[in-house]
Short mmCIF file of C-alpha atoms in Angstrom, two decimals:
data_model
loop_
_atom_site.label_atom_id
_atom_site.label_comp_id
_atom_site.label_asym_id
_atom_site.label_seq_id
_atom_site.Cartn_x
_atom_site.Cartn_y
_atom_site.Cartn_z
CA MET A 1 -16.70 39.73 -13.67
CA GLN A 2 -16.36 36.16 -11.88
CA LYS A 3 -19.12 36.89 -9.57
CA GLN A 4 -21.71 37.53 -12.57
CA LEU A 5 -20.19 34.22 -14.36
CA GLN A 6 -21.27 32.39 -10.55
CA LYS A 7 -24.89 33.94 -11.14
CA ILE A 8 -24.92 33.33 -14.81
CA THR A 9 -24.25 29.58 -13.91
CA THR A 10 -26.34 29.42 -11.25
CA ASP A 11 -29.25 30.93 -13.08
CA MET A 12 -29.08 28.71 -15.89
CA GLN A 13 -28.85 25.45 -13.68
CA LEU A 14 -25.67 24.75 -15.53
CA GLU A 15 -24.02 21.51 -14.65
CA GLU A 16 -21.00 22.96 -15.91
CA HIS A 17 -18.47 24.90 -13.46
CA PHE A 18 -18.26 29.22 -14.77
CA LEU A 19 -15.10 28.34 -16.27
CA THR A 20 -17.11 27.14 -19.24
CA LEU A 21 -18.39 30.63 -19.80
CA GLU A 22 -15.23 31.63 -19.85
CA LYS A 23 -14.11 29.24 -22.37
CA ALA A 24 -17.51 30.97 -24.85
CA LEU A 25 -16.45 34.15 -23.92
CA LEU A 26 -12.44 33.67 -24.86
CA ALA A 27 -14.12 32.34 -28.13
CA LEU A 28 -16.15 35.11 -28.87
CA TYR A 29 -13.63 37.48 -27.81
CA PHE A 30 -10.95 36.16 -30.30
CA HIS A 31 -13.34 34.15 -32.88
CA LYS A 32 -14.74 37.83 -32.76
CA ASN A 33 -18.20 36.72 -34.24
CA CYS A 34 -19.75 32.19 -33.29
CA THR A 35 -22.29 31.39 -34.30
CA THR A 36 -24.63 29.16 -32.10
CA LYS A 37 -23.49 26.04 -33.47
CA SER A 38 -20.02 26.91 -33.38
CA LEU A 39 -19.62 27.71 -30.10
CA ALA A 40 -21.53 24.44 -28.84
CA TYR A 41 -18.28 22.75 -30.73
CA ILE A 42 -15.79 24.86 -28.50
CA THR A 43 -17.20 24.69 -25.36
CA ASN A 44 -18.45 21.11 -25.90
CA LEU A 45 -22.40 22.44 -24.77
CA PRO A 46 -25.47 21.31 -26.47
CA VAL A 47 -27.05 23.81 -28.71
CA PRO A 48 -29.97 24.81 -26.59
CA ILE A 49 -27.77 25.26 -23.73
CA VAL A 50 -25.57 27.21 -25.21
CA SER A 51 -28.26 29.62 -27.14
CA ALA A 52 -29.76 30.52 -23.70
CA MET A 53 -26.21 31.17 -22.56
CA LYS A 54 -25.99 34.09 -25.27
CA LYS A 55 -29.11 35.22 -24.16
CA GLU A 56 -27.25 35.60 -20.51
CA PHE A 57 -24.40 37.13 -22.10
CA ALA A 58 -26.83 39.92 -23.98
CA LYS A 59 -28.75 40.64 -20.60
CA GLN A 60 -25.33 41.46 -19.53
CA GLY A 61 -24.85 43.95 -21.86
CA TRP A 62 -21.64 41.87 -23.06
CA GLY A 63 -23.18 40.99 -26.95
CA LYS A 64 -24.33 37.73 -28.46
CA HIS A 65 -23.35 36.36 -31.72
CA SER A 66 -19.88 38.62 -31.38
CA LEU A 67 -19.10 41.44 -28.17
CA THR A 68 -20.32 44.71 -28.25
CA LYS A 69 -17.39 46.92 -27.02
CA LYS A 70 -18.60 46.81 -23.58
CA GLY A 71 -17.53 42.82 -23.51
CA GLN A 72 -14.66 43.49 -25.43
CA LEU A 73 -13.74 46.10 -22.48
CA ALA A 74 -15.05 43.34 -19.80
CA ILE A 75 -13.05 40.31 -21.12
CA SER A 76 -9.66 41.89 -22.11
CA GLN A 77 -10.09 43.39 -18.44
CA TYR A 78 -11.03 40.08 -16.97
CA PHE A 79 -8.26 37.92 -18.68
CA GLN A 80 -5.43 41.07 -18.81
CA LEU A 81 -5.50 40.67 -23.08
CA SER A 82 -3.80 44.06 -23.64
CA GLY A 83 -1.71 43.76 -26.13
CA ALA A 84 -2.69 40.31 -26.80
CA ASP A 85 -1.47 38.38 -30.18
CA ALA A 86 -4.80 36.99 -31.07
CA LYS A 87 -3.97 35.40 -34.63
CA LEU A 88 -1.61 33.50 -32.91
CA TYR A 89 -4.21 32.45 -30.28
CA LEU A 90 -6.95 31.59 -33.09
CA GLN A 91 -3.58 29.76 -34.94
CA LEU A 92 -2.60 27.90 -31.61
CA THR A 93 -6.08 26.79 -30.93
CA THR A 94 -7.22 26.26 -33.98
CA ASN A 95 -4.75 24.71 -36.34
CA ASP A 96 -2.85 21.38 -35.61
CA ALA A 97 -0.44 22.11 -38.88
CA PHE A 98 0.22 25.42 -37.47
CA ARG A 99 0.53 24.46 -34.57
CA THR A 100 3.92 21.64 -35.00
CA GLU A 101 5.26 23.68 -37.35
CA TRP A 102 5.18 26.80 -34.62
CA ILE A 103 6.86 24.41 -31.84
CA LYS A 104 9.53 23.40 -34.89
CA GLN A 105 10.15 27.27 -35.01
CA ASN A 106 10.27 28.19 -31.42
CA LYS A 107 11.85 25.60 -29.26
CA SER A 108 15.73 26.30 -30.89
CA GLU A 109 14.34 29.56 -28.37
CA LEU A 110 14.14 27.26 -25.59
CA ASN A 111 16.81 25.39 -26.00
CA ILE A 112 19.17 27.41 -24.56
CA ILE A 113 17.69 26.92 -21.36
CA TYR A 114 16.75 23.60 -21.10
CA GLU A 115 20.28 22.52 -22.05
CA THR A 116 21.60 24.13 -18.55
CA ARG A 117 18.88 21.45 -16.92
CA PRO A 118 20.59 19.88 -13.96
CA THR A 119 21.71 16.34 -14.47
CA ALA A 120 18.53 14.15 -13.50
CA ASP A 121 18.38 12.58 -9.76
CA VAL A 122 17.13 9.10 -10.85
CA ALA A 123 16.95 8.03 -7.17
CA ILE A 124 13.99 10.79 -6.95
CA ASP A 125 12.58 9.44 -10.66
CA GLN A 126 13.67 12.51 -12.84
CA ALA A 127 13.98 12.25 -16.10
CA LYS A 128 14.18 15.13 -18.23
CA CYS A 129 11.72 15.73 -21.12
CA THR A 130 12.55 17.18 -24.61
CA VAL A 131 11.79 20.72 -25.15
CA GLU A 132 9.34 19.40 -27.73
CA THR A 133 7.68 17.88 -25.00
CA ALA A 134 7.65 20.61 -22.42
CA LEU A 135 6.02 23.03 -25.50
CA LYS A 136 3.27 20.14 -26.41
CA ARG A 137 2.06 19.94 -22.16
CA ALA A 138 2.47 23.56 -21.56
CA LEU A 139 -0.09 24.16 -24.74
CA LEU A 140 -2.40 21.84 -23.36
CA ALA A 141 -3.20 25.02 -20.60
CA LEU A 142 -4.55 26.84 -23.45
CA ASP A 143 -6.27 24.18 -24.81
CA TYR A 144 -8.04 23.98 -21.32
CA THR A 145 -8.84 27.97 -20.74
CA MET A 146 -6.00 27.18 -17.97
CA LEU A 147 -3.50 29.56 -18.67
CA LEU A 148 -4.71 33.37 -19.07
CA ASN A 149 -5.95 35.19 -16.04
CA LYS A 150 -4.73 31.61 -13.81
CA ARG A 151 -2.90 30.12 -11.05
CA ILE A 152 -0.51 27.70 -11.73
CA LEU A 153 1.16 25.11 -9.99
CA CYS A 154 4.23 23.01 -11.29
CA LEU A 155 4.20 20.37 -8.24
CA GLY A 156 8.09 18.83 -9.37
CA ASP A 157 9.25 20.36 -12.64
CA ASP A 158 12.88 19.41 -13.73
CA ASP A 159 10.87 19.40 -17.20
CA PHE A 160 10.47 23.10 -16.41
CA ILE A 161 7.22 23.28 -18.03
CA SER A 162 6.78 26.52 -15.97
CA ILE A 163 9.50 28.08 -18.05
CA ALA A 164 8.09 26.83 -21.20
CA LEU A 165 4.32 27.71 -19.50
CA ALA A 166 5.52 31.69 -19.30
CA PHE A 167 7.57 30.92 -22.63
CA ILE A 168 3.97 30.88 -24.54
CA LEU A 169 2.15 33.21 -22.01
CA LYS A 170 4.48 36.36 -23.62
CA LYS A 171 4.19 35.26 -26.91
CA ILE A 172 0.37 35.38 -26.76
CA ALA A 173 -0.63 37.41 -23.42
CA PRO A 174 2.50 39.92 -22.18
CA HIS A 175 0.61 41.37 -19.21
CA SER A 176 -2.09 38.42 -18.44
CA THR A 177 -1.63 38.45 -14.71
CA THR A 178 -1.28 34.36 -14.74
CA GLN A 179 0.94 33.21 -11.51
CA ILE A 180 2.88 29.72 -12.35
CA VAL A 181 4.79 28.33 -8.62
CA VAL A 182 7.31 25.88 -8.19
CA LEU A 183 7.34 23.72 -5.48
CA ASP A 184 10.26 20.97 -6.00
CA ILE A 185 12.75 18.75 -3.30
CA ASP A 186 15.82 19.37 -5.51
CA ARG A 187 16.69 22.86 -5.28
CA ARG A 188 19.32 22.35 -8.41
CA ILE A 189 15.93 22.99 -10.22
CA LEU A 190 14.61 25.56 -7.42
CA CYS A 191 17.26 27.75 -8.40
CA MET A 192 17.92 27.48 -11.89
CA ILE A 193 14.36 27.89 -12.91
CA SER A 194 14.34 31.39 -10.17
CA GLU A 195 17.49 32.44 -11.83
CA ILE A 196 15.76 32.01 -15.59
CA ALA A 197 12.54 33.39 -14.35
CA GLN A 198 14.65 36.53 -12.76
CA LYS A 199 16.49 36.84 -16.37
CA TYR A 200 13.93 36.86 -18.67
CA GLU A 201 10.86 38.62 -16.37
CA LEU A 202 8.98 35.22 -16.58
CA PRO A 203 5.81 35.29 -13.76
CA ILE A 204 7.43 32.66 -12.02
CA LYS A 205 7.95 32.22 -8.23
CA THR A 206 9.66 28.20 -6.74
CA ASP A 207 9.73 27.17 -3.01
CA TYR A 208 11.15 24.25 -1.19
CA TYR A 209 8.49 21.62 -0.65
CA ASN A 210 9.03 17.80 -0.34
CA VAL A 211 5.48 15.79 -1.19
CA GLN A 212 5.78 13.65 1.93
CA GLU A 213 5.07 16.31 4.13
CA PRO A 214 1.62 18.11 4.19
CA LEU A 215 1.13 21.14 1.86
CA PRO A 216 1.71 24.33 3.49
CA LYS A 217 -2.07 26.28 3.79
CA THR A 218 0.03 29.16 1.97
CA TYR A 219 -0.68 26.80 -1.47
CA ALA A 220 -3.79 25.33 -0.16
CA HIS A 221 -7.00 25.54 -2.32
CA HIS A 222 -4.68 28.79 -4.21
CA PHE A 223 -4.59 26.75 -7.84
CA ASP A 224 -6.89 26.68 -10.59
CA CYS A 225 -3.89 23.59 -12.78
CA VAL A 226 -1.64 21.75 -12.03
CA TYR A 227 1.16 19.83 -13.68
CA THR A 228 2.45 16.81 -12.14
CA ASP A 229 5.47 13.63 -13.34
CA THR A 230 4.91 11.87 -10.79
CA PRO A 231 7.13 9.08 -9.57
CA TYR A 232 7.08 5.74 -11.49
CA THR A 233 5.37 3.84 -8.16
CA LEU A 234 1.68 3.48 -7.58
CA ILE A 235 2.09 5.14 -4.39
CA GLY A 236 4.14 7.86 -5.70
CA ALA A 237 1.58 9.15 -8.27
CA GLN A 238 -1.46 8.17 -5.45
CA LEU A 239 0.70 10.70 -3.49
CA PHE A 240 1.54 13.53 -5.68
CA LEU A 241 -1.89 13.33 -6.74
CA SER A 242 -3.52 13.37 -3.42
CA ARG A 243 -1.38 16.78 -3.07
CA ALA A 244 -2.46 18.14 -6.19
CA ILE A 245 -6.30 17.96 -4.75
CA ASN A 246 -5.32 20.09 -1.60
CA ALA A 247 -3.74 22.64 -4.18
CA LEU A 248 -6.56 23.25 -6.41
CA LYS A 249 -9.31 25.57 -5.89
CA PRO A 250 -11.93 23.65 -4.12
CA GLU A 251 -15.11 24.42 -7.17
CA ALA A 252 -14.93 21.44 -10.16
CA MET A 253 -13.60 21.73 -13.16
CA ARG A 254 -10.07 22.38 -12.51
CA HIS A 255 -7.21 20.09 -14.13
CA VAL A 256 -4.44 18.35 -13.64
CA PHE A 257 -2.01 17.63 -16.18
CA PHE A 258 -0.34 14.45 -14.74
CA SER A 259 1.99 12.47 -16.71
CA TYR A 260 2.70 9.06 -15.52
CA SER A 261 5.06 5.98 -16.82
CA LYS A 262 3.23 3.61 -19.36
CA ARG A 263 2.43 0.33 -17.08
CA SER A 264 1.22 -3.00 -17.54
CA TYR A 265 -2.53 -3.11 -17.43
CA GLN A 266 -3.26 -4.91 -14.56
CA LYS A 267 -1.16 -1.31 -13.15
CA GLN A 268 -3.04 0.60 -15.44
CA TRP A 269 -6.12 -0.72 -13.91
CA GLN A 270 -5.26 0.09 -10.70
CA LEU A 271 -3.93 3.31 -11.44
CA GLN A 272 -7.42 4.39 -12.74
CA GLN A 273 -9.10 2.86 -10.15
CA SER A 274 -6.65 5.05 -7.61
CA LEU A 275 -8.40 8.35 -10.49
CA HIS A 276 -11.85 7.31 -9.77
CA ALA A 277 -11.92 6.32 -5.92
CA MET A 278 -10.39 10.56 -6.02
CA GLY A 279 -13.26 11.77 -8.16
CA PHE A 280 -11.23 13.01 -10.97
CA VAL A 281 -12.99 12.25 -14.64
CA ILE A 282 -10.11 11.55 -17.26
CA ASP A 283 -10.91 14.08 -19.95
CA SER A 284 -8.35 12.37 -22.11
CA ILE A 285 -5.26 10.28 -22.43
CA LYS A 286 -2.23 11.59 -24.78
CA TYR A 287 0.00 8.92 -25.80
CA ASP A 288 1.92 10.91 -28.21
CA ILE A 289 3.21 13.97 -26.59
CA ASN A 290 6.00 12.83 -23.44
CA THR A 291 9.30 11.83 -24.68
CA TYR A 292 12.12 12.14 -22.60
CA GLU A 293 16.11 12.14 -22.99
CA GLY A 294 17.54 9.00 -22.05
CA ALA A 295 15.38 7.67 -19.53
CA GLN A 296 15.65 3.87 -20.19
CA ILE A 297 13.17 2.91 -17.34
CA LEU A 298 10.45 4.80 -19.11
CA GLY A 299 11.00 3.55 -22.72
CA ALA A 300 11.79 6.97 -23.57
CA THR A 301 8.05 7.53 -23.25
CA SER A 302 4.85 8.19 -20.56
CA SER A 303 1.62 8.70 -21.18
CA LEU A 304 -0.29 12.16 -20.19
CA PHE A 305 -3.33 12.06 -18.45
CA VAL A 306 -5.77 15.11 -18.41
CA LEU A 307 -7.22 15.22 -15.12
CA GLN A 308 -11.24 16.95 -14.04
CA THR A 309 -11.46 17.38 -11.30
CA THR A 310 -15.35 16.89 -9.49
CA ASP A 311 -17.67 18.01 -6.51
CA GLN A 312 -16.87 14.47 -4.84
CA MET A 313 -12.37 15.05 -4.69
CA THR A 314 -11.23 13.28 -2.00
CA PRO A 315 -7.53 12.75 -1.62
CA TYR A 316 -6.27 9.19 -1.45
CA ILE A 317 -3.48 10.35 1.14
CA PRO A 318 -4.60 12.71 3.96
CA ASN A 319 -2.60 15.99 4.67
CA GLN A 320 -2.54 16.11 8.46
CA ARG A 321 0.76 14.61 8.60
CA LYS A 322 4.10 12.95 7.03
CA PHE A 323 3.44 10.41 4.90
CA MET A 324 6.31 7.70 6.05
CA ARG A 325 6.32 5.17 3.11
CA PRO A 326 8.95 5.27 0.02
CA ILE A 327 7.17 6.30 -2.17
CA TYR A 328 10.13 6.56 -5.34
CA THR A 329 11.03 3.45 -7.86
CA GLY A 330 14.34 2.90 -6.00
CA GLU A 331 12.93 2.98 -2.45
CA ILE A 332 10.31 0.15 -3.48
CA GLU A 333 12.24 -1.49 -6.37
CA ARG A 334 15.61 -1.95 -5.28
CA LYS A 335 17.35 -2.74 -8.82
CA SER A 336 20.93 -4.27 -9.48
CA VAL A 337 22.15 -5.23 -13.36
CA VAL A 338 25.81 -6.18 -14.08
CA TYR A 339 27.61 -4.79 -16.74
CA GLN A 340 30.38 -6.09 -18.74
CA CYS A 341 32.80 -4.31 -20.57
CA ILE A 342 32.79 -4.83 -24.45
CA ASN A 343 36.55 -4.32 -24.88
CA CYS A 344 38.14 -6.09 -21.50
CA GLN A 345 35.01 -7.89 -20.45
CA HIS A 346 35.61 -6.06 -17.17
CA SER A 347 31.97 -6.28 -14.96
CA LEU A 348 30.36 -4.02 -12.63
CA THR A 349 27.53 -4.08 -10.51
CA VAL A 350 25.20 -0.42 -11.06
CA GLY A 351 22.33 0.21 -8.88
CA ALA A 352 21.84 1.43 -5.43
CA HIS A 353 24.82 1.63 -2.77
CA HIS A 354 26.95 0.82 -5.63
CA GLN A 355 29.96 2.83 -6.73
CA TYR A 356 27.53 3.77 -10.12
CA THR A 357 23.94 4.19 -9.32
CA THR A 358 23.07 4.24 -13.00
CA ILE A 359 24.40 2.99 -16.71
CA VAL A 360 24.64 6.61 -17.39
CA GLN A 361 27.09 7.44 -15.18
CA LEU A 362 29.24 4.59 -15.65
CA GLN A 363 29.12 4.88 -19.79
CA SER A 364 29.93 9.01 -18.47
CA SER A 365 32.98 7.59 -16.19
CA GLY A 366 34.17 4.95 -18.67
CA CYS A 367 35.01 1.36 -17.77
CA PRO A 368 37.93 1.50 -14.72
CA ILE A 369 40.03 -0.89 -16.02
CA CYS A 370 40.39 0.20 -20.07
CA LYS A 371 38.12 3.72 -20.16
CA ASN A 372 36.14 1.62 -22.71
CA LYS A 373 32.81 3.18 -22.59
CA LYS A 374 30.62 0.99 -23.98
CA PHE A 375 28.50 -2.43 -22.04
CA LEU A 376 26.91 -5.28 -22.61
CA GLN A 377 24.08 -5.89 -19.84
CA ILE A 378 24.84 -9.67 -18.25
CA LYS A 379 22.06 -9.83 -15.25
CA ARG A 380 19.05 -7.65 -13.91
CA THR A 381 17.61 -8.14 -10.13
CA VAL A 382 14.96 -6.12 -8.50
CA GLN A 383 14.47 -6.64 -4.94
CA LYS A 384 10.46 -5.33 -4.00
CA THR A 385 10.15 -4.07 -0.18
CA GLN A 386 7.82 -5.52 2.11
CA PHE A 387 5.18 -2.54 1.15
CA GLN A 388 3.97 -4.05 -2.26
CA HIS A 389 2.07 -7.15 -0.14
CA ALA A 390 -1.07 -6.10 0.87
CA LEU A 391 -1.46 -6.91 4.38
CA GLY A 392 -5.32 -7.72 3.86
CA HIS A 393 -7.97 -8.95 1.12
CA HIS A 394 -11.55 -6.73 0.93
CA ILE A 395 -14.26 -7.75 -0.68
CA LEU A 396 -16.76 -5.34 -1.08
CA LEU A 397 -20.21 -7.33 -2.12
CA GLU A 398 -23.22 -4.69 -3.09
CA LEU A 399 -26.55 -7.32 -3.69
CA HIS A 400 -29.72 -6.22 -5.52
CA ASP A 401 -33.40 -7.26 -6.14
CA CYS A 402 -32.72 -9.50 -2.92
CA ASP A 403 -35.38 -11.40 -1.32
CA VAL A 404 -36.76 -8.90 0.55
CA ALA A 405 -38.65 -11.42 3.38
CA LEU A 406 -34.79 -12.55 3.79
CA LEU A 407 -33.73 -9.08 4.63
CA LYS A 408 -35.64 -8.60 7.54
CA ASP A 409 -34.90 -11.95 8.80
CA VAL A 410 -32.33 -11.57 11.76
CA GLN A 411 -31.57 -15.37 12.60
CA ARG A 412 -32.00 -16.34 8.81
CA ILE A 413 -29.02 -13.29 8.07
CA LYS A 414 -27.00 -14.85 11.04
CA THR A 415 -26.99 -18.14 9.95
CA ILE A 416 -26.00 -17.98 6.02
CA MET A 417 -23.16 -15.23 7.61
CA SER A 418 -21.89 -17.94 9.66
CA GLN A 419 -21.79 -20.33 6.64
CA ALA A 420 -20.35 -18.10 4.50
CA ALA A 421 -18.02 -17.81 7.00
CA HIS A 422 -17.17 -21.70 6.85
CA LYS A 423 -17.01 -21.68 3.77
CA ALA A 424 -13.69 -19.69 4.02
CA LYS A 425 -12.42 -22.19 6.13
CA ALA A 426 -12.20 -19.20 8.36
CA THR A 427 -12.26 -19.79 12.51
CA ILE A 428 -15.17 -17.59 13.97
CA VAL A 429 -14.71 -15.66 17.27
CA ASN A 430 -18.19 -14.23 18.11
CA GLU A 431 -20.86 -13.07 16.17
CA HIS A 432 -23.60 -10.13 16.53
CA PHE A 433 -26.21 -9.04 14.64
CA HIS A 434 -29.09 -6.75 15.85
CA HIS A 435 -32.82 -5.92 13.32
CA PHE A 436 -33.33 -2.38 13.30
CA SER A 437 -37.41 -0.64 13.56
CA PRO A 438 -38.79 -1.06 11.13
CA HIS A 439 -36.77 -2.84 9.34
CA GLY A 440 -33.06 -3.40 8.05
CA VAL A 441 -30.86 -5.57 9.70
CA SER A 442 -26.65 -4.85 10.83
CA GLY A 443 -24.31 -7.94 12.39
CA VAL A 444 -21.04 -8.89 12.05
CA VAL A 445 -19.18 -12.44 12.21
CA ILE A 446 -16.00 -11.61 13.89
CA ILE A 447 -13.29 -14.25 12.87
CA GLN A 448 -9.57 -14.77 13.45
CA GLU A 449 -8.59 -13.96 10.57
CA SER A 450 -10.55 -10.58 10.43
CA HIS A 451 -14.57 -10.52 9.73
CA LEU A 452 -17.59 -10.12 7.96
CA THR A 453 -20.00 -7.70 8.00
CA ILE A 454 -23.80 -7.41 6.55
CA HIS A 455 -26.66 -4.04 6.12
CA THR A 456 -29.98 -4.55 4.65
CA TRP A 457 -32.36 -2.28 2.98
CA PRO A 458 -35.73 -4.60 2.75
CA GLU A 459 -37.84 -1.27 1.17
CA TYR A 460 -34.61 -1.37 -1.16
CA GLY A 461 -34.00 -4.91 -1.94
CA TYR A 462 -30.11 -4.39 -0.92
CA ALA A 463 -27.68 -5.63 0.85
CA ALA A 464 -23.93 -4.30 1.70
CA ILE A 465 -21.54 -6.70 2.36
CA ASP A 466 -18.24 -6.88 3.34
CA VAL A 467 -16.02 -9.85 3.54
CA PHE A 468 -12.59 -9.25 4.93
CA THR A 469 -9.30 -10.65 5.51
CA CYS A 470 -6.02 -10.99 6.53
CA SER A 471 -4.59 -14.31 5.29
CA SER A 472 -4.12 -15.42 2.19
CA LYS A 473 -5.06 -18.95 2.96
CA LEU A 474 -8.78 -18.08 2.99
CA ASP A 475 -11.61 -19.06 0.15
CA LEU A 476 -13.33 -15.18 -0.34
CA GLN A 477 -14.94 -16.08 -3.44
CA GLU A 478 -17.17 -19.52 -1.51
CA ALA A 479 -18.50 -17.39 1.25
CA VAL A 480 -19.60 -14.44 -1.61
CA LYS A 481 -20.97 -16.72 -3.90
CA HIS A 482 -22.63 -18.67 -1.05
CA ILE A 483 -24.07 -15.13 0.46
CA THR A 484 -25.12 -14.54 -3.04
CA GLU A 485 -27.11 -17.77 -3.43
CA GLN A 486 -28.81 -17.71 -0.14
CA PHE A 487 -30.04 -13.89 -0.81
CA ASN A 488 -31.32 -14.85 -4.15
CA ALA A 489 -29.79 -11.50 -5.24
CA GLY A 490 -30.66 -10.49 -9.20
CA ASN A 491 -27.69 -8.48 -9.59
CA ALA A 492 -24.52 -8.88 -7.44
CA THR A 493 -21.56 -6.63 -7.74
CA GLN A 494 -18.39 -7.26 -6.10
CA HIS A 495 -15.19 -4.95 -5.86
CA TYR A 496 -11.62 -6.68 -4.81
CA VAL A 497 -9.82 -4.47 -2.72
CA HIS A 498 -5.71 -4.68 -1.30
CA ARG A 499 -5.65 -3.71 1.97
CA GLY A 500 -2.29 -1.98 3.63
CA LYS A 501 -0.49 -2.33 0.02
#
């Protein structure tokens, strides 16, 4: 059936992937009857496209506004819906009040399992989410048509999202062929999930994996969606998401449900720049889903990004070799906190390389002098590793609507670029510029601190310029200002990139 859906997508020249057709067919199956307008609302497609889609369904003999017996059988077999609870599916996907109540009623069933989770290992940025959070996250797979007849990866799973996914799956479609895989560095997590899966006959497979190693070929381009709650560092998030890209099937419209701690606006901007560079579309950001048990570093909450893949996915970090840089908070930001016992005033330092690495451990053990379990924070220090400092500063300058005659003048361009280097207070080492036939100029000014480069397209009135330095003392903006003015650009944009950070 998937080949038929792919052919319909091609025949319709549908920009959306065939997964949109799956969503439409599931709606027809569970709702029994769908008007064109209601199906357009469900699939987020324009009415004319939905109308054309229905005609294609009718050509296959599946039905138009409602499914034929042939259509019901085809969809039931494709999604393995034998014994499916249609009423529950509809209520969970269309009724927010029911969904909230259903979570409240069912979380007690999972509480027994979740209470047995291993203690959080803060050295690898673990923080256990609540049962309610796990169910809310798992239900997102249902919302985005990523639960039935799919392959789901939990990349790190101290939150036991795999258990919540399997729990919901058994309630809705007990005979589904959905496969859930857990990859984690913590063998305690893997062992416990494996035991639970075996005991309750859940479709979960577990395997040891250190995300700093390349993703094994067994799991490459294998999954429809990925769940991941990454380290609290930007580089940690970039690495986990890069591995997620490697794991997802190459077609567009796959999903990553990505949880990340709330950060400053500047750090959120850096994160979103990374998401854009990798090719993700941010479908939505959920601020009311993630809550954690005793996670002070997170403020007990985090954001959940629903990311959608495109045809231009590029991992931020390649999958060819082991990633050697530190990725966890404790490695990058070495924190130590001095606490004072409120009873006897005895002071202790908590942090890496100390007897107690977390305040939770100290509170559990109690003051070594009087056994009191209440403490007052006295002092907090943070030492960042050198990886936090950029090795280079890079401006990508885009100049549109420039003086066309100037874009062809190799000598004038050479002069402008040399002057720009001087204005930045750089030391010029060498210069080389070349005029191409019939038009276009490329050139480089090698400076002691790095380089300035240019390539022009006179036929488009456009110039692409790089200004790069490994010295924080140069005034790059003076160079950019001079270049922009001299080329008389009608439209200039620049992108600032920290290199080696």
